[in-house]
JSON list of C-alpha atoms in Angstrom, two decimals:
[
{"chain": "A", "resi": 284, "resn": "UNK", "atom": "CA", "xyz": [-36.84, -65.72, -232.73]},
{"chain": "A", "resi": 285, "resn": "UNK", "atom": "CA", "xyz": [-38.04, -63.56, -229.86]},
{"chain": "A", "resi": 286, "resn": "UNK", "atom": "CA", "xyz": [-36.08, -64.13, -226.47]},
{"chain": "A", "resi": 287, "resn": "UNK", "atom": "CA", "xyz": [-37.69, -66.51, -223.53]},
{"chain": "A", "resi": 288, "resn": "UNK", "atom": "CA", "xyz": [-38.86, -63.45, -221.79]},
{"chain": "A", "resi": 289, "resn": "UNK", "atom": "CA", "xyz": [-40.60, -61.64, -224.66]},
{"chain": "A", "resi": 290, "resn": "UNK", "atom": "CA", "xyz": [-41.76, -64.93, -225.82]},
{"chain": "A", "resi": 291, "resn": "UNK", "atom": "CA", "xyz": [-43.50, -65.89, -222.14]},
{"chain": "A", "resi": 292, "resn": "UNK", "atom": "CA", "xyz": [-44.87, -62.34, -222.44]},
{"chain": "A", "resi": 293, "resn": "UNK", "atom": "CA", "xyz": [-46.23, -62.84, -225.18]},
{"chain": "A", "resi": 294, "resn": "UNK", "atom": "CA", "xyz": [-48.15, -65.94, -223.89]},
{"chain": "A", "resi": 295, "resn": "UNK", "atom": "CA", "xyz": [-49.16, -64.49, -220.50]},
{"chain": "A", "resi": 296, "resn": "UNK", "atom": "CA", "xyz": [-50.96, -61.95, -222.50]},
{"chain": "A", "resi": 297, "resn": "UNK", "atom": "CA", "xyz": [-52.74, -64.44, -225.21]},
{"chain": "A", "resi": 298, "resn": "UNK", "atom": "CA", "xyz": [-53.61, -66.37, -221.89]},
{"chain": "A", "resi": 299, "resn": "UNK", "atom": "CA", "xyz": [-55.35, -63.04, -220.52]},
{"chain": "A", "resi": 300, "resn": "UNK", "atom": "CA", "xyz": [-57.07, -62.62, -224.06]},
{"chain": "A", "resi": 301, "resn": "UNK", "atom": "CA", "xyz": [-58.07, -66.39, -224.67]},
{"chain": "A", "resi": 302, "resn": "UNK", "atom": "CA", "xyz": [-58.09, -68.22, -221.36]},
{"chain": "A", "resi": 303, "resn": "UNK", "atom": "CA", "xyz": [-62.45, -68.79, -221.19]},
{"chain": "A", "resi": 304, "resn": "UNK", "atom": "CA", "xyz": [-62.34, -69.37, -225.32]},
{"chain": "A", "resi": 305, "resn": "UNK", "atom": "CA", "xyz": [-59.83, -72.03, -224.76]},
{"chain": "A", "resi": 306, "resn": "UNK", "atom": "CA", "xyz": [-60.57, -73.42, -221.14]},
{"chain": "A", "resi": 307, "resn": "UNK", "atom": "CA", "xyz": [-56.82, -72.58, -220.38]},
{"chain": "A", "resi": 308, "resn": "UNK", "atom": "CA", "xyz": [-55.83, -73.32, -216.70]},
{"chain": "A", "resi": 309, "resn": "UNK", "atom": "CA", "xyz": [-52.11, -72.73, -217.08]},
{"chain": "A", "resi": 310, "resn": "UNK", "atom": "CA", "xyz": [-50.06, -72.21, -220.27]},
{"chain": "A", "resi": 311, "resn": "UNK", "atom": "CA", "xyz": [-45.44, -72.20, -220.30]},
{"chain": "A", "resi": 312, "resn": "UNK", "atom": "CA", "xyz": [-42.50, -73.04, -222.19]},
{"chain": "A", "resi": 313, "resn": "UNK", "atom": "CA", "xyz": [-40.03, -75.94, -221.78]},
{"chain": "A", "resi": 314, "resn": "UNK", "atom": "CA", "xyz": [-37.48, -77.51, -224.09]},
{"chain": "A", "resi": 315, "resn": "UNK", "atom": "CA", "xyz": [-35.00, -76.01, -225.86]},
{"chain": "A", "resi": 316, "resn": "UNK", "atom": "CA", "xyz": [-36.38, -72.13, -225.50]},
{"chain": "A", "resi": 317, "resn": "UNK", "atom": "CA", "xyz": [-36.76, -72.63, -221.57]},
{"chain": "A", "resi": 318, "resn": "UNK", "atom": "CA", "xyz": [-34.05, -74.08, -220.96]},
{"chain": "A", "resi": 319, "resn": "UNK", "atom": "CA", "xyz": [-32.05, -70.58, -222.96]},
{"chain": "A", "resi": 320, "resn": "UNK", "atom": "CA", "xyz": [-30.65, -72.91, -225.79]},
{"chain": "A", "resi": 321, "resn": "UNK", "atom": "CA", "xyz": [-33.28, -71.54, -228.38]},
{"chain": "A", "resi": 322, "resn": "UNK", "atom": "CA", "xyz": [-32.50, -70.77, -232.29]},
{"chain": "A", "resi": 323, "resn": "UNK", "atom": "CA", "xyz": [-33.67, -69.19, -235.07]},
{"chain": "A", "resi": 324, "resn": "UNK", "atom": "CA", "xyz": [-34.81, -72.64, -236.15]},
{"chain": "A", "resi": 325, "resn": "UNK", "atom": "CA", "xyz": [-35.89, -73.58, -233.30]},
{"chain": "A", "resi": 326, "resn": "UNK", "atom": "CA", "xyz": [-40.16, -74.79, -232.73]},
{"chain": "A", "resi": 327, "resn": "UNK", "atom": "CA", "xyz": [-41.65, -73.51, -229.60]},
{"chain": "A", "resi": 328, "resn": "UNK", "atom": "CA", "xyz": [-43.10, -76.34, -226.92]},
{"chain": "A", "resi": 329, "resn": "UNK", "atom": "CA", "xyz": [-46.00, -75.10, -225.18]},
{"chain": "A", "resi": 330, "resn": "UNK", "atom": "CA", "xyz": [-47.36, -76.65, -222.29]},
{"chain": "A", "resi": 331, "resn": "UNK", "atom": "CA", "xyz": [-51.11, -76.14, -221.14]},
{"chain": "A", "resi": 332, "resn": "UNK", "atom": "CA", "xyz": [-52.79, -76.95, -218.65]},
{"chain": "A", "resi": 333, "resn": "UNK", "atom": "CA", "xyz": [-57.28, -76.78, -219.96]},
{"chain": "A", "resi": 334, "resn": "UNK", "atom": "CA", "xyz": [-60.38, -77.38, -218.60]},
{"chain": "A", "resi": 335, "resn": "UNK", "atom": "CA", "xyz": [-61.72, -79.93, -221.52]},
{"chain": "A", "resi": 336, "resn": "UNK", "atom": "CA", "xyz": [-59.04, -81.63, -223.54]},
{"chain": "A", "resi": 337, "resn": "UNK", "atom": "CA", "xyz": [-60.64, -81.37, -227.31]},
{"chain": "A", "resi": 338, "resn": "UNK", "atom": "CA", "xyz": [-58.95, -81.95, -230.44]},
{"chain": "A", "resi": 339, "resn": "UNK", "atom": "CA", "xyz": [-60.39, -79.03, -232.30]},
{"chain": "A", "resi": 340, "resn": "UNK", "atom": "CA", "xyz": [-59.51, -76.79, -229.74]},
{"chain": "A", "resi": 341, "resn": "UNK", "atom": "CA", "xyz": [-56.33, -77.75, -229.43]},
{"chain": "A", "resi": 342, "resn": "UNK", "atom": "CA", "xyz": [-55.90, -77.60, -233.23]},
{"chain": "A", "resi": 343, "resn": "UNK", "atom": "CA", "xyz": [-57.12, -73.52, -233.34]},
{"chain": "A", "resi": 344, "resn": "UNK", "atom": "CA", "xyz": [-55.01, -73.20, -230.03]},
{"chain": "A", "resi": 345, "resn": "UNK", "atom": "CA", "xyz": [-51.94, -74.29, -232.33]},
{"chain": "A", "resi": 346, "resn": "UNK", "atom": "CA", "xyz": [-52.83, -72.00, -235.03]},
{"chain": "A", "resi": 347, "resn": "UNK", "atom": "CA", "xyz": [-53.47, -69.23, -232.61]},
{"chain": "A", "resi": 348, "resn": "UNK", "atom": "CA", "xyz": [-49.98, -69.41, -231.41]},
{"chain": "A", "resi": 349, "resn": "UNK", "atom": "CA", "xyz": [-48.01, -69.89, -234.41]},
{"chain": "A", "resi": 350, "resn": "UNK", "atom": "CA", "xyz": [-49.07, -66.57, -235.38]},
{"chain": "A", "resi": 351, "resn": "UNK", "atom": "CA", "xyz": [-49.05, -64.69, -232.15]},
{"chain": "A", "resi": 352, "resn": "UNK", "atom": "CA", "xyz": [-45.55, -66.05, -231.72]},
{"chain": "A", "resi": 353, "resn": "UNK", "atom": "CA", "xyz": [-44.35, -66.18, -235.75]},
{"chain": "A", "resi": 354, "resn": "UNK", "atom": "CA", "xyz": [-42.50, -69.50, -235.47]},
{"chain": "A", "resi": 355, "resn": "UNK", "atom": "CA", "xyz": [-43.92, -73.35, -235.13]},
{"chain": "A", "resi": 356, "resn": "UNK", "atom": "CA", "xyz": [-45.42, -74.28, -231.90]},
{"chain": "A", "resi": 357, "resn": "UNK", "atom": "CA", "xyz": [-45.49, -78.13, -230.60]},
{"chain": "A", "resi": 358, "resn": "UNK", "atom": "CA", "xyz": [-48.62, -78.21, -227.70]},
{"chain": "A", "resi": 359, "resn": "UNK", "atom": "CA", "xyz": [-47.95, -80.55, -224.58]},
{"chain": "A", "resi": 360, "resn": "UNK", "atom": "CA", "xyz": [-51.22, -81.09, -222.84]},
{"chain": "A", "resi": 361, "resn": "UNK", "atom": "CA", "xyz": [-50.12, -81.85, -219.34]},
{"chain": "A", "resi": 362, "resn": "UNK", "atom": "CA", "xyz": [-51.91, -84.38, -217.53]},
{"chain": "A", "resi": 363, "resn": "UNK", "atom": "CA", "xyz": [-51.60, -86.82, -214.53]},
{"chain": "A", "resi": 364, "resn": "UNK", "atom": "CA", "xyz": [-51.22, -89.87, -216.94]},
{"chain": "A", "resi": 365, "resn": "UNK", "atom": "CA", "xyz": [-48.85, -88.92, -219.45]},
{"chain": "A", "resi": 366, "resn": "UNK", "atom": "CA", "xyz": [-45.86, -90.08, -220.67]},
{"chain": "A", "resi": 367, "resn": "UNK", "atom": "CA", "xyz": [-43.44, -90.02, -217.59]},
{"chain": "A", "resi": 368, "resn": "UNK", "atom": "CA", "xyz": [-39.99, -88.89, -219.21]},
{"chain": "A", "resi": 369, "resn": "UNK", "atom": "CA", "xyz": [-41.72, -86.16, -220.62]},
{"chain": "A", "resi": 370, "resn": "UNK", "atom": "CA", "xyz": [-43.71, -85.51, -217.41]},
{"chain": "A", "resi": 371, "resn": "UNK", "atom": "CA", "xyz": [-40.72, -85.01, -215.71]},
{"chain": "A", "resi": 372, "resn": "UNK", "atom": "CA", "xyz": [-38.19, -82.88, -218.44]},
{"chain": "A", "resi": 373, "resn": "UNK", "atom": "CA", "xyz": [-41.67, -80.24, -217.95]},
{"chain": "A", "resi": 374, "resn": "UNK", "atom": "CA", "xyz": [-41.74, -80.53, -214.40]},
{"chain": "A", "resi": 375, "resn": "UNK", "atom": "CA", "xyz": [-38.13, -79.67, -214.33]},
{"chain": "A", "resi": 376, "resn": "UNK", "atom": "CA", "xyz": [-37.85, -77.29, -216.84]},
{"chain": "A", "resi": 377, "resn": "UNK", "atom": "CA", "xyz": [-41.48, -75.26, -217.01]},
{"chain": "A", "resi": 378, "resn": "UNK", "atom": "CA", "xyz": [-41.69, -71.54, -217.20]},
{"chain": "A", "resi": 379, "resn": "UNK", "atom": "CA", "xyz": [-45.26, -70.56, -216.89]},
{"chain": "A", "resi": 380, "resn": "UNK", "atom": "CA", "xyz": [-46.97, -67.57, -218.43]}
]
């Protein structure tokens, strides 16, 4: 597992590469890798932030990432209506790309 910093460049520079494909507005880690306590089995949460939520985006997104990054990815679209717990651990804990 790559550390938080390699792993945030890695997305900063997918984000340069992909952000008109995907309609990507903002893209960052939170859970277990942003908050340091990452593991070699740990999945990566991704937050984004797009321009036109869509499924099958989202789905080649996901794919995308698991192989730029080499390890599973969980995708978080953040939104003004989403679930609130969860709304808040990213607004706490969020490092963006």
């Amino acid at each position: 597992m790559q550390s938080t910093d390699k792993l945030l460049k890695t997305l900063q520079d997918f984000k340069q590469k992909h952000a008109q494909e995907y309609g990507l507005l903002e893209i960052g880690l939170f859970g277990s890798v942003a908050r340091g306590e990452l593991k070699e089995s740990s999945d990566v949460d991704v937050v984004i932030r797009i321009e036109r939520p869509d499924l099958f985006l989202l789905a080649g997104l996901k794919s995308e990432l698991e192989e730029v990054l080499q390890c599973p990815v969980d995708i978080v679209t953040y939104r003004e209506n989403m679930n609130p717990f969860l709304k808040r651990r990213i607004d706490k804990e969020a490092l963006y790309a």
